[in-house]
Amino acid sequence: MPALEGLIESGEATAQQRAIINKAVQVADVFRFKLFNADAQMVLISDELGKPLEPGAKSDHNGNAQKVLETGNAIIQLNDGTQKQNRPDLYVEAYVPVVSETGAAIGVVEVYVDQTPVSNLFRSNFLELAIALGFVVLASFGVPFAAYIIKMRQQVKTGEKVKLLSSRDQLTGLYNRATFFQKAEEARQLGHLDLKRAAVIFVDLDNLKAINDSFGHKAGDEFLRHVGNAISGLLTADDLAARLGGDEFIILTADRSRIEISELIENLRQTVSLPVRIDGMALTGHLSVGVHVGGHPELTLKDRMHKADIALYQAKLLGRNTWVLFTPELEEKIARRQFVEESIVGGFANDRFEVHYQPLIEQADRRVVGFEALLRLKDGDGNFIPPSEFIPIAEDAGEITKIGTWVLEQAIKTAVTWPERFFVSVNISARQFEDGDLVETVQRLLEASTLAPRRLELEVTENTLIESEEEITDQLVGLSKVGVSLAMDDFGTGYSSLGYLWKYDFHKLKVDRSFIKSLSDKDDKSRHVLDTIISLGHRLEMRVTVEGIETEAQVDALSTLSCDQFQGFYYGVPMPARDLAPFFLEKPNSGLADGILRLEPVKKSSG
Ligand code: C2E
Ligand code: MG
Ligand code: MG
């Protein structure tokens, strides 16, 4: 008790206290707790141990701690976390008083408990459960709360507390996280478990959220039980399994061969995919699984779990409903992906995004007529991460709309400073159509900058149309009405379906650079293909740009084809806006030998 009093006073947890706190947080589904002192000032937050609290973070923002100190009664709230970051969909926030031996309230513990998995059970019992959890935290500090229990006895059903503190997951009957670690350690000490021969299998139910959303939490719970039963049914006495929380399960096999492990996983996947009847409905589900076997003998169970988790992450990236065995290369790949994702998420705060501009050349007079805006992302060392790598990750991470809007804004603001004869072309990701407000965004940005709409071109790829055909049609029409020009980018790399060209009113077709690569004077075939695409574009009243022109030979080979615009390193690499000035000096009909201004020497793309 003096230790806790000291902690409340100083807010500085000793190493031992930190260990206790971390353990307390692992019990059940406590995902965070905070400690307030007798003045209702926050002194500690469990996931920021060792970091000084920011001044603003100290206050008792909703006054609950103060109320608890005054009344001595707990406050328990059930919260919807679906709109908040880093919160479970359903969680409880409980403010429980810390009482001294004399019965005076000397502080408040605020506990956050994840209730997603047990929400139904919880809705009826949350008061008891949350109070019991407050006790878990207090008990971890050795607070003699007998006096407190007496005070609260009317409200707390001891049975619930016992259930909560027991070793099993209430829903599935499997071990819970804490017991899993404990049992694994016991097995290791007794010589039943040699981690070198063990396999860690992470199992994740793919569609729990969909089941919950469509059929209710009761069906979700029922389905989790189905998975739990499937796992239990496949275990031998040497295996250990637990539900780690939410839709995540773990199996630790002591000594199965690789073939046996894959059989176990296949059996499990098959069992789970069988439909179960819940409330008269037949529900099916799928699993994503990540496995770690072998590895360095010194790896701890936690290390191995981390690696199995990486394999699970990869299984999810592959589209779920599959299983992946951990490899060191995978670890590198995922680490790189996480690095890129972090660079993206912190990109604006760290000023890591830039827009570069690549000249677009009119074939008729070989003069620069516009620029394509190409996004650049610097990593911490100042190197550029290529867009082909970071754009798909930004799309997956749900960041692309924000970034894409920023690119649009930059490009428009920049283009308005150019002489009027230049246009700017901006790439739009399929995801940017999802919110349905792209037309308004474009209109708003154009109005704010006074850039004439005809000076803005938007590029979408064919895949964009395939992915979200429904929501896109009206928006493309809307954009056309605003007066911007539409280009189909990378034509020839996707389905190259005539249907899309025909159905939508694109003003321009950009032929992917793979076509120019194989073009040479001697190769008639690729020439015919290119010629056909260009004619097709013209037939459909589109202008045609050929991308990726790198050499004079390619320019020559193109000279007898009737494409309208050129783009490529030969004419200019993507460059920062400040380097574009020489292009603006060029006057129309300037009489330059070939009518274009080239920056020599042409350097490789900054991307
Ligand atoms: P894209 O829209 O087809 O852009 C043209 C790409 O070809 C650019 O690559 C450009 O640097 C490269 N390129 C141009 N001329 C040549 C050449 O002569 N030879 C070769 N080998 N490459 C050339 P970058 O900048 O790496 O961008 C790659 C892709 O990333 C873009 O392809 C576009 O799909 C996407 N992207 C770039 N910026 C954005 C953006 O702001 N938003 C979205 N959604 N996508 C973007
Ligand atoms: Mg493009
Ligand atoms: Mg392209």
XYZ file of C-alpha atoms and ligand atoms in Angstrom:
655
model
C 0.000 0.000 0.000
C 2.733 2.529 0.798
C 4.209 1.645 -2.586
C 0.954 2.508 -4.326
C 0.626 5.672 -2.304
C 4.135 6.584 -3.380
C 3.289 5.825 -6.980
C 0.167 7.962 -6.879
C 2.229 10.768 -5.435
C 5.184 10.594 -7.804
C 3.639 9.075 -10.917
C 6.971 7.333 -11.470
C 6.765 3.573 -11.571
C 9.788 1.583 -10.430
C 10.975 -1.283 -12.620
C 9.166 -3.705 -10.355
C 5.969 -1.688 -10.479
C 6.213 -1.527 -14.231
C 6.416 -5.294 -14.395
C 3.334 -5.497 -12.173
C 1.484 -3.012 -14.325
C 2.319 -4.853 -17.516
C 1.110 -8.072 -15.975
C -2.079 -6.487 -14.736
C -2.757 -5.224 -18.216
C -2.365 -8.707 -19.626
C -4.963 -10.174 -17.345
C -8.316 -10.454 -19.067
C -8.732 -7.770 -21.654
C -7.558 -4.708 -19.779
C -5.959 -2.714 -22.535
C -5.062 0.413 -20.599
C -5.349 1.960 -17.224
C -4.630 5.294 -15.662
C -3.983 6.397 -12.136
C -5.238 9.664 -10.663
C -4.082 11.186 -7.366
C -6.231 12.634 -4.597
C -6.386 15.943 -6.508
C -7.858 14.160 -9.544
C -4.636 14.766 -11.477
C -3.535 11.955 -13.738
C -0.162 10.639 -12.611
C 0.304 7.550 -14.719
C -0.885 5.943 -17.923
C -0.077 2.279 -18.346
C 1.018 2.353 -21.972
C 3.231 5.369 -21.524
C 5.295 4.214 -18.592
C 8.608 5.962 -18.292
C 7.521 8.880 -20.467
C 6.674 12.138 -18.722
C 3.015 12.983 -19.201
C 2.252 15.924 -21.425
C 0.884 18.836 -19.415
C -2.497 18.709 -21.157
C -2.835 14.996 -20.507
C -2.909 15.429 -16.785
C -6.364 16.731 -16.358
C -9.389 14.735 -15.411
C -11.034 15.747 -18.690
C -14.541 14.487 -17.949
C -14.500 15.125 -14.212
C -15.139 11.456 -13.460
C -12.068 11.004 -11.241
C -13.164 13.993 -9.187
C -16.666 12.558 -8.808
C -15.312 9.196 -7.695
C -13.050 10.882 -5.123
C -15.990 12.840 -3.775
C -18.537 10.042 -3.624
C -16.294 7.019 -3.123
C -18.429 5.197 -5.698
C -17.172 3.686 -8.922
C -18.280 5.057 -12.293
C -18.574 2.585 -15.116
C -19.270 3.478 -18.713
C -19.772 1.235 -21.699
C -18.285 2.912 -24.796
C -18.512 2.476 -28.529
C -14.969 2.562 -29.902
C -15.775 2.022 -33.558
C -15.110 5.659 -34.453
C -11.939 5.985 -32.397
C -8.420 4.986 -33.235
C -6.630 2.396 -31.094
C -9.838 1.406 -29.342
C -11.722 -1.876 -29.470
C -15.205 -1.642 -30.967
C -16.768 -1.977 -27.557
C -14.982 -1.200 -24.342
C -15.679 -0.246 -20.817
C -14.116 2.592 -18.933
C -14.304 2.083 -15.178
C -13.237 4.604 -12.543
C -12.655 2.777 -9.287
C -11.569 4.529 -6.095
C -8.348 3.527 -4.349
C -9.142 3.479 -0.666
C -6.665 3.781 2.190
C -6.866 1.551 5.249
C -8.894 4.221 6.988
C -11.421 4.130 4.169
C -10.500 7.491 2.621
C -10.270 7.721 -1.151
C -6.652 8.561 -2.000
C -6.761 8.114 -5.728
C -8.643 6.670 -8.662
C -7.825 3.848 -11.056
C -9.328 4.182 -14.470
C -9.405 0.859 -16.334
C -10.206 0.342 -19.998
C -11.486 -3.115 -20.780
C -11.930 -4.549 -24.245
C -15.437 -5.891 -24.457
C -15.656 -6.698 -28.141
C -15.529 -10.462 -27.734
C -17.860 -10.748 -24.778
C -20.147 -7.869 -25.437
C -23.383 -9.757 -25.115
C -22.520 -11.380 -21.872
C -21.166 -8.065 -20.850
C -24.168 -5.932 -21.555
C -25.955 -7.662 -18.708
C -23.021 -7.907 -16.340
C -20.711 -5.073 -17.122
C -21.025 -3.413 -13.783
C -19.774 -6.433 -11.903
C -17.083 -7.232 -14.414
C -15.640 -3.774 -14.504
C -15.515 -3.464 -10.752
C -13.834 -6.823 -10.575
C -11.285 -5.594 -13.084
C -10.605 -2.540 -11.006
C -9.797 -5.012 -8.283
C -7.423 -6.850 -10.575
C -5.393 -3.707 -10.920
C -5.593 -2.876 -7.243
C -4.811 -6.434 -6.241
C -1.753 -6.388 -8.465
C -0.448 -3.633 -6.238
C -1.270 -5.554 -3.133
C -3.916 -3.091 -2.015
C -5.728 -4.561 0.975
C -9.141 -3.912 -0.339
C -11.131 -5.910 2.172
C -12.676 -2.725 3.493
C -13.528 -1.747 0.023
C -15.104 -5.066 -0.814
C -17.322 -4.773 2.208
C -18.418 -1.388 1.004
C -19.135 -2.662 -2.466
C -20.475 -6.055 -1.573
C -24.024 -5.109 -2.389
C -22.924 -4.432 -5.937
C -20.325 -7.055 -6.667
C -21.219 -10.637 -7.241
C -18.145 -12.513 -6.140
C -18.973 -15.290 -8.549
C -18.347 -13.011 -11.511
C -15.012 -12.010 -10.096
C -13.918 -15.576 -9.657
C -15.001 -16.378 -13.182
C -13.110 -13.432 -14.533
C -9.929 -14.228 -12.754
C -10.066 -17.871 -13.704
C -7.698 -19.386 -16.167
C -10.103 -19.897 -19.026
C -11.525 -17.798 -21.793
C -15.195 -17.569 -20.914
C -16.479 -17.861 -24.421
C -14.539 -20.788 -25.812
C -13.276 -22.532 -22.715
C -9.728 -22.407 -24.090
C -6.959 -20.950 -21.926
C -6.709 -17.199 -21.827
C -3.539 -15.332 -22.678
C -2.094 -15.231 -19.179
C -2.681 -18.914 -18.553
C -1.238 -19.774 -21.941
C 2.097 -18.240 -21.003
C 1.978 -19.800 -17.580
C 1.217 -23.288 -18.936
C 3.894 -23.002 -21.601
C 6.449 -22.026 -18.992
C 5.407 -24.897 -16.733
C 5.674 -27.352 -19.640
C 9.110 -26.017 -20.471
C 10.331 -26.377 -16.921
C 8.967 -29.900 -16.686
C 10.793 -30.770 -19.909
C 7.568 -31.385 -21.866
C 8.167 -28.482 -24.188
C 11.341 -27.826 -26.147
C 10.796 -24.580 -28.040
C 13.292 -25.638 -30.701
C 10.937 -28.425 -31.735
C 7.732 -26.503 -31.163
C 5.478 -24.764 -33.658
C 3.638 -21.550 -32.910
C 0.428 -21.307 -34.902
C -1.470 -18.033 -34.910
C -5.062 -18.395 -36.021
C -7.248 -15.449 -36.912
C -10.922 -15.599 -37.814
C -11.291 -13.594 -41.016
C -14.836 -12.417 -40.952
C -15.786 -11.938 -37.322
C -16.560 -8.282 -37.855
C -18.800 -9.076 -40.805
C -20.608 -11.758 -38.792
C -21.054 -9.363 -35.870
C -22.235 -6.559 -38.127
C -24.655 -8.641 -40.154
C -25.953 -11.145 -37.621
C -25.256 -9.573 -34.256
C -22.770 -10.205 -31.506
C -24.530 -13.333 -30.362
C -23.836 -14.952 -33.715
C -20.251 -13.692 -33.538
C -19.805 -15.253 -30.108
C -21.330 -18.450 -31.337
C -18.941 -18.533 -34.238
C -15.956 -17.959 -31.993
C -17.117 -20.935 -29.972
C -17.258 -22.927 -33.187
C -13.612 -22.040 -33.873
C -12.677 -22.826 -30.264
C -14.330 -26.223 -30.548
C -12.601 -26.927 -33.846
C -9.255 -26.174 -32.220
C -9.953 -28.217 -29.076
C -11.024 -31.144 -31.235
C -7.648 -31.319 -32.925
C -5.372 -31.008 -29.923
C -3.336 -33.776 -28.342
C -2.103 -33.796 -24.754
C 1.181 -32.243 -25.930
C -0.448 -29.210 -27.513
C -1.463 -25.996 -25.872
C -4.092 -23.627 -27.217
C -5.583 -20.341 -26.108
C -7.806 -17.553 -27.244
C -5.630 -14.459 -27.104
C -8.536 -12.070 -27.387
C -10.882 -10.845 -30.095
C -10.706 -13.182 -33.049
C -7.169 -14.420 -32.353
C -6.227 -17.881 -31.243
C -2.912 -19.584 -30.702
C -1.819 -23.200 -30.852
C 1.550 -24.317 -29.553
C 2.460 -27.822 -30.666
C 5.311 -29.444 -28.775
C 6.635 -31.942 -31.235
C 4.824 -32.287 -34.536
C 6.573 -32.740 -37.863
C 6.063 -30.145 -40.573
C 3.712 -32.491 -42.390
C 1.699 -33.017 -39.235
C 1.566 -29.276 -38.692
C 0.232 -28.628 -42.169
C -2.318 -31.409 -41.697
C -3.421 -29.857 -38.434
C -3.896 -26.481 -40.097
C -5.704 -27.903 -43.105
C -8.025 -29.888 -40.848
C -8.715 -26.834 -38.780
C -9.427 -24.680 -41.808
C -11.724 -27.305 -43.192
C -13.658 -27.752 -39.949
C -14.120 -24.037 -39.512
C -15.279 -23.575 -43.089
C -18.157 -26.013 -42.552
C -21.355 -24.029 -42.083
C -22.692 -23.768 -38.537
C -26.327 -23.209 -37.725
C -26.866 -20.155 -35.586
C -30.410 -18.967 -34.964
C -31.595 -20.832 -38.005
C -28.947 -19.346 -40.279
C -26.036 -21.271 -41.754
C -22.852 -19.248 -41.228
C -19.455 -20.039 -42.642
C -16.123 -18.508 -41.766
C -12.518 -18.658 -42.836
C -9.191 -18.529 -41.085
C -5.917 -16.779 -41.743
C -3.022 -18.622 -40.175
C 0.616 -17.743 -39.527
C 3.105 -20.385 -38.443
C 6.589 -20.328 -37.005
C 8.708 -23.478 -36.705
C 12.375 -24.012 -35.960
C 14.449 -20.855 -36.123
C 17.284 -19.916 -33.825
C 17.407 -22.157 -30.728
C 17.691 -19.145 -28.442
C 14.372 -17.625 -29.525
C 11.926 -17.149 -26.668
C 8.254 -18.010 -26.908
C 7.455 -14.324 -27.356
C 10.016 -14.058 -30.204
C 8.463 -17.053 -31.872
C 4.987 -15.615 -31.432
C 6.167 -12.387 -32.991
C 7.414 -14.284 -36.028
C 4.216 -16.303 -36.319
C 2.387 -12.983 -36.185
C 4.467 -11.703 -39.102
C 3.457 -14.805 -41.079
C -0.170 -14.138 -40.122
C 0.137 -10.559 -41.312
C 1.400 -11.850 -44.642
C -1.528 -14.297 -44.840
C -3.850 -11.329 -44.432
C -1.992 -9.328 -47.065
C -2.421 -12.247 -49.438
C -6.146 -11.811 -49.151
C -6.858 -13.931 -46.051
C -8.276 -17.457 -45.937
C -4.811 -18.923 -46.312
C -1.820 -19.893 -44.219
C 1.781 -18.774 -44.350
C 4.934 -20.234 -42.882
C 7.377 -17.712 -41.476
C 10.667 -17.168 -43.318
C 13.427 -14.652 -42.559
C 12.801 -13.006 -45.961
C 9.207 -12.484 -44.919
C 10.379 -10.697 -41.817
C 12.460 -8.344 -43.972
C 9.593 -7.804 -46.343
C 7.109 -7.024 -43.591
C 9.632 -4.844 -41.771
C 10.122 -2.889 -44.991
C 6.386 -2.616 -45.435
C 5.971 -1.363 -41.902
C 8.817 1.069 -42.427
C 7.128 2.392 -45.549
C 3.772 2.563 -43.805
C 5.305 4.534 -40.950
C 6.964 6.875 -43.444
C 3.565 7.416 -45.039
C 1.659 7.936 -41.817
C 4.276 10.369 -40.509
C 4.815 11.838 -43.978
C 3.055 15.149 -43.499
C 4.294 15.750 -39.961
C 7.877 15.151 -41.102
C 7.547 16.998 -44.380
C 8.456 13.915 -46.380
C 6.087 14.317 -49.303
C 6.984 16.256 -52.433
C 5.376 16.625 -55.809
C 7.625 16.451 -58.842
C 6.613 17.367 -62.365
C 7.478 15.620 -65.632
C 7.122 17.431 -68.962
C 4.540 16.325 -71.521
C 5.447 17.092 -75.126
C 3.187 17.810 -78.062
C 4.234 15.622 -80.972
C 3.309 18.128 -83.689
C 5.759 20.843 -82.672
C 7.758 19.000 -79.991
C 6.954 21.652 -77.449
C 6.245 21.154 -73.755
C 2.538 21.675 -73.149
C 2.033 20.386 -69.644
C 3.437 18.408 -66.732
C 2.414 15.261 -64.915
C 2.457 15.636 -61.127
C 4.229 12.650 -59.561
C 4.267 12.133 -55.836
C 7.552 11.549 -54.015
C 8.087 10.220 -50.477
C 11.418 10.558 -48.733
C 12.414 8.102 -46.031
C 14.267 9.306 -42.955
C 17.621 9.168 -44.776
C 16.439 11.414 -47.588
C 16.135 8.546 -50.097
C 13.015 8.371 -52.197
C 10.684 5.420 -51.731
C 9.286 4.615 -55.193
C 5.564 5.341 -55.707
C 5.084 1.846 -57.093
C 5.996 0.670 -53.582
C 4.322 3.232 -51.357
C 1.097 4.010 -53.245
C -0.384 0.499 -52.810
C 0.601 0.581 -49.125
C -0.970 4.016 -48.693
C -4.096 2.596 -50.336
C -4.204 -0.383 -47.961
C -3.551 1.841 -44.970
C -6.467 4.098 -45.902
C -4.161 7.096 -46.305
C -4.390 7.642 -50.050
C -7.408 9.932 -50.109
C -5.783 12.424 -47.770
C -2.522 12.238 -49.689
C -4.217 12.350 -53.079
C -6.150 15.464 -52.097
C -2.901 17.056 -50.988
C -1.256 16.230 -54.340
C -4.218 17.749 -56.150
C -3.997 20.863 -54.038
C -0.234 21.217 -54.573
C -0.483 20.562 -58.295
C -3.282 23.085 -58.758
C -1.542 25.729 -56.665
C 1.660 25.200 -58.622
C 0.051 25.129 -62.054
C -1.716 28.422 -61.473
C 1.719 30.070 -61.303
C 2.694 28.720 -64.757
C 2.031 30.466 -68.054
C -1.491 29.748 -69.142
C -0.601 27.447 -71.988
C 0.583 24.714 -69.596
C -1.701 22.148 -68.011
C -1.077 19.821 -65.093
C -2.019 16.171 -64.928
C -2.682 14.435 -61.601
C -2.977 10.700 -60.866
C -6.094 9.634 -58.988
C -6.325 6.353 -57.081
C -9.446 4.197 -57.143
C -9.815 4.762 -53.402
C -10.281 8.469 -53.971
C -13.642 7.723 -55.539
C -14.872 5.786 -52.529
C -15.992 8.700 -50.365
C -18.012 10.112 -53.239
C -16.817 13.680 -52.759
C -14.045 13.832 -55.351
C -16.034 16.087 -57.645
C -16.639 18.612 -54.872
C -13.014 18.438 -53.768
C -11.747 19.142 -57.274
C -14.234 21.939 -57.742
C -13.379 23.496 -54.397
C -9.632 23.400 -55.070
C -10.043 24.840 -58.538
C -12.201 27.677 -57.268
C -9.806 28.451 -54.441
C -6.874 28.708 -56.847
C -8.655 30.203 -59.864
C -6.989 27.651 -62.131
C -9.072 27.193 -65.276
C -10.573 23.677 -65.146
C -9.351 22.911 -68.666
C -5.791 23.227 -67.355
C -6.306 20.266 -65.038
C -6.177 16.694 -66.267
C -6.949 13.697 -64.062
C -5.423 10.297 -64.773
C -7.109 7.089 -63.713
C -5.985 3.587 -64.541
C -8.171 0.936 -65.995
C -7.915 -1.020 -62.750
C -9.648 1.863 -61.022
C -12.651 1.271 -63.226
C -12.627 -2.453 -62.665
C -12.360 -2.152 -58.902
C -15.132 0.301 -58.350
C -17.148 0.620 -61.491
C -20.392 1.392 -59.710
C -19.375 4.349 -57.626
C -17.168 5.813 -60.292
C -19.431 6.366 -63.286
C -21.334 9.362 -61.972
C -18.224 10.931 -60.558
C -16.404 10.764 -63.889
C -19.363 12.417 -65.554
C -19.380 15.005 -62.748
C -15.679 15.716 -63.256
C -16.205 16.148 -66.983
C -18.970 18.628 -66.244
C -16.612 20.609 -64.027
C -14.530 20.988 -67.174
C -11.418 19.019 -66.271
C -9.960 16.612 -68.753
C -9.821 12.853 -68.119
C -7.027 10.526 -69.141
C -6.882 6.754 -69.001
C -3.426 5.939 -67.687
C -1.208 2.905 -68.283
C -3.422 1.628 -71.074
C -2.499 -1.881 -72.130
C -1.393 -3.192 -68.742
C -4.796 -4.150 -67.361
C -7.629 -5.838 -69.176
C -7.381 -3.253 -71.942
C -11.047 -3.793 -72.342
C -12.681 -1.887 -75.140
C -15.751 -1.780 -72.970
C -14.176 0.711 -70.605
C -12.886 2.952 -73.342
C -16.189 2.977 -75.018
C -18.329 3.402 -71.964
C -16.538 6.369 -70.404
C -15.756 9.666 -71.985
C -12.016 9.904 -71.661
C -10.266 12.713 -73.434
C -6.924 11.037 -73.529
C -5.340 7.612 -73.658
C -1.888 7.155 -72.158
C -0.195 4.097 -73.643
C 1.863 2.259 -71.051
C 5.611 2.455 -71.397
C 5.956 -1.307 -71.844
C 4.845 -0.783 -75.465
C 7.561 1.664 -76.347
C 10.167 -0.578 -74.738
C 9.676 -3.266 -77.337
C 9.404 -0.831 -80.199
C 12.232 -0.686 -82.682
C 12.491 -0.158 -86.416
C 13.010 -3.826 -87.016
C 10.146 -5.091 -84.919
C 7.032 -4.752 -87.029
C 4.765 -6.534 -84.614
C 5.022 -4.154 -81.676
C 4.771 -1.316 -84.155
C 1.473 -2.672 -85.432
C 0.172 -3.071 -81.905
C 1.072 0.488 -81.031
C -0.362 1.765 -84.293
C -3.599 -0.089 -83.597
C -3.913 1.335 -80.100
C -3.302 4.852 -81.385
C -5.906 4.458 -84.140
C -8.324 3.035 -81.652
C -7.851 6.049 -79.395
C -8.399 8.401 -82.307
C -11.496 6.532 -83.428
C -12.912 7.073 -79.976
C -11.992 10.753 -80.187
C -9.214 10.607 -77.668
C -5.797 12.120 -77.852
C -3.026 9.576 -77.383
C 0.134 9.971 -75.291
C 2.991 7.495 -75.448
C 4.770 7.098 -72.110
C 8.322 6.041 -71.373
C 10.318 7.503 -74.258
C 13.966 7.227 -73.306
C 16.033 7.337 -76.487
C 16.350 9.164 -79.745
C 15.850 5.862 -81.547
C 12.456 5.542 -79.925
C 11.539 9.057 -80.991
C 12.528 8.148 -84.552
C 10.563 4.932 -84.443
C 7.530 6.882 -83.289
C 7.830 9.550 -85.927
C 5.687 7.717 -88.464
C 3.022 6.895 -85.901
C 0.360 9.458 -85.264
C 0.380 9.768 -81.488
C -0.305 13.212 -80.069
C 1.901 13.574 -77.025
C 5.159 12.201 -75.698
C 6.372 11.632 -72.188
C 9.666 10.148 -71.072
C 13.099 10.661 -69.610
C 14.338 11.646 -73.069
C 12.332 14.846 -72.798
C 12.670 15.389 -69.092
C 12.602 13.502 -65.804
C 10.173 14.338 -63.004
C 11.608 17.315 -61.114
C 10.673 19.733 -58.340
C 8.518 22.706 -59.348
C 11.401 25.115 -58.771
C 13.382 23.496 -61.617
C 10.681 24.025 -64.211
C 11.497 27.675 -64.964
C 13.556 26.960 -68.134
C 10.504 25.347 -69.712
C 8.551 28.554 -69.300
C 11.158 30.661 -71.118
C 10.445 28.769 -74.259
C 8.174 30.900 -76.401
C 5.696 29.379 -78.793
C 7.205 29.460 -82.298
C 10.582 30.232 -80.819
C 12.345 28.768 -83.792
C 14.426 26.357 -81.746
C 15.831 23.668 -84.014
C 13.456 20.940 -82.912
C 11.125 23.227 -81.063
C 11.836 21.802 -77.606
C 14.009 22.713 -74.755
C 15.913 19.843 -73.268
C 17.652 19.837 -69.929
C 21.075 18.293 -70.416
C 22.250 15.949 -69.192
C 19.057 14.052 -68.579
C 19.324 12.421 -65.193
C 17.546 9.330 -63.974
C 14.146 9.820 -62.386
C 14.098 10.962 -58.823
C 11.623 8.178 -58.134
P 2.307 6.795 -64.059
O 1.129 7.633 -63.750
O 2.207 5.933 -65.266
O 3.518 7.785 -64.151
C 4.558 7.651 -65.039
C 5.673 6.913 -64.403
O 6.629 6.576 -65.391
C 6.440 7.759 -63.389
O 6.944 6.875 -62.425
C 7.578 8.303 -64.217
O 8.710 8.663 -63.438
C 7.879 7.096 -65.056
N 8.528 7.477 -66.285
C 8.341 8.582 -67.034
N 9.129 8.559 -68.113
C 9.828 7.421 -68.066
C 10.828 6.828 -68.915
O 11.236 7.361 -69.917
N 11.328 5.612 -68.531
C 10.922 4.987 -67.413
N 11.475 3.813 -67.120
N 9.990 5.529 -66.590
C 9.448 6.721 -66.905
P 6.828 7.179 -60.911
O 6.933 8.617 -60.661
O 7.757 6.232 -60.241
O 5.329 6.774 -60.575
C 4.897 5.480 -60.715
C 3.411 5.413 -60.607
O 2.987 5.776 -59.308
C 2.703 6.372 -61.537
O 2.663 5.835 -62.825
C 1.355 6.452 -60.885
O 0.574 5.336 -61.234
C 1.707 6.346 -59.429
N 1.690 7.697 -58.852
C 2.631 8.661 -58.846
N 2.200 9.765 -58.207
C 0.936 9.501 -57.808
C -0.068 10.235 -57.095
O 0.090 11.416 -56.718
N -1.254 9.608 -56.843
C -1.481 8.341 -57.273
N -2.662 7.777 -56.988
N -0.577 7.624 -57.942
C 0.616 8.193 -58.218
Mg 0.032 8.812 -64.608
Mg 1.247 5.872 -66.787
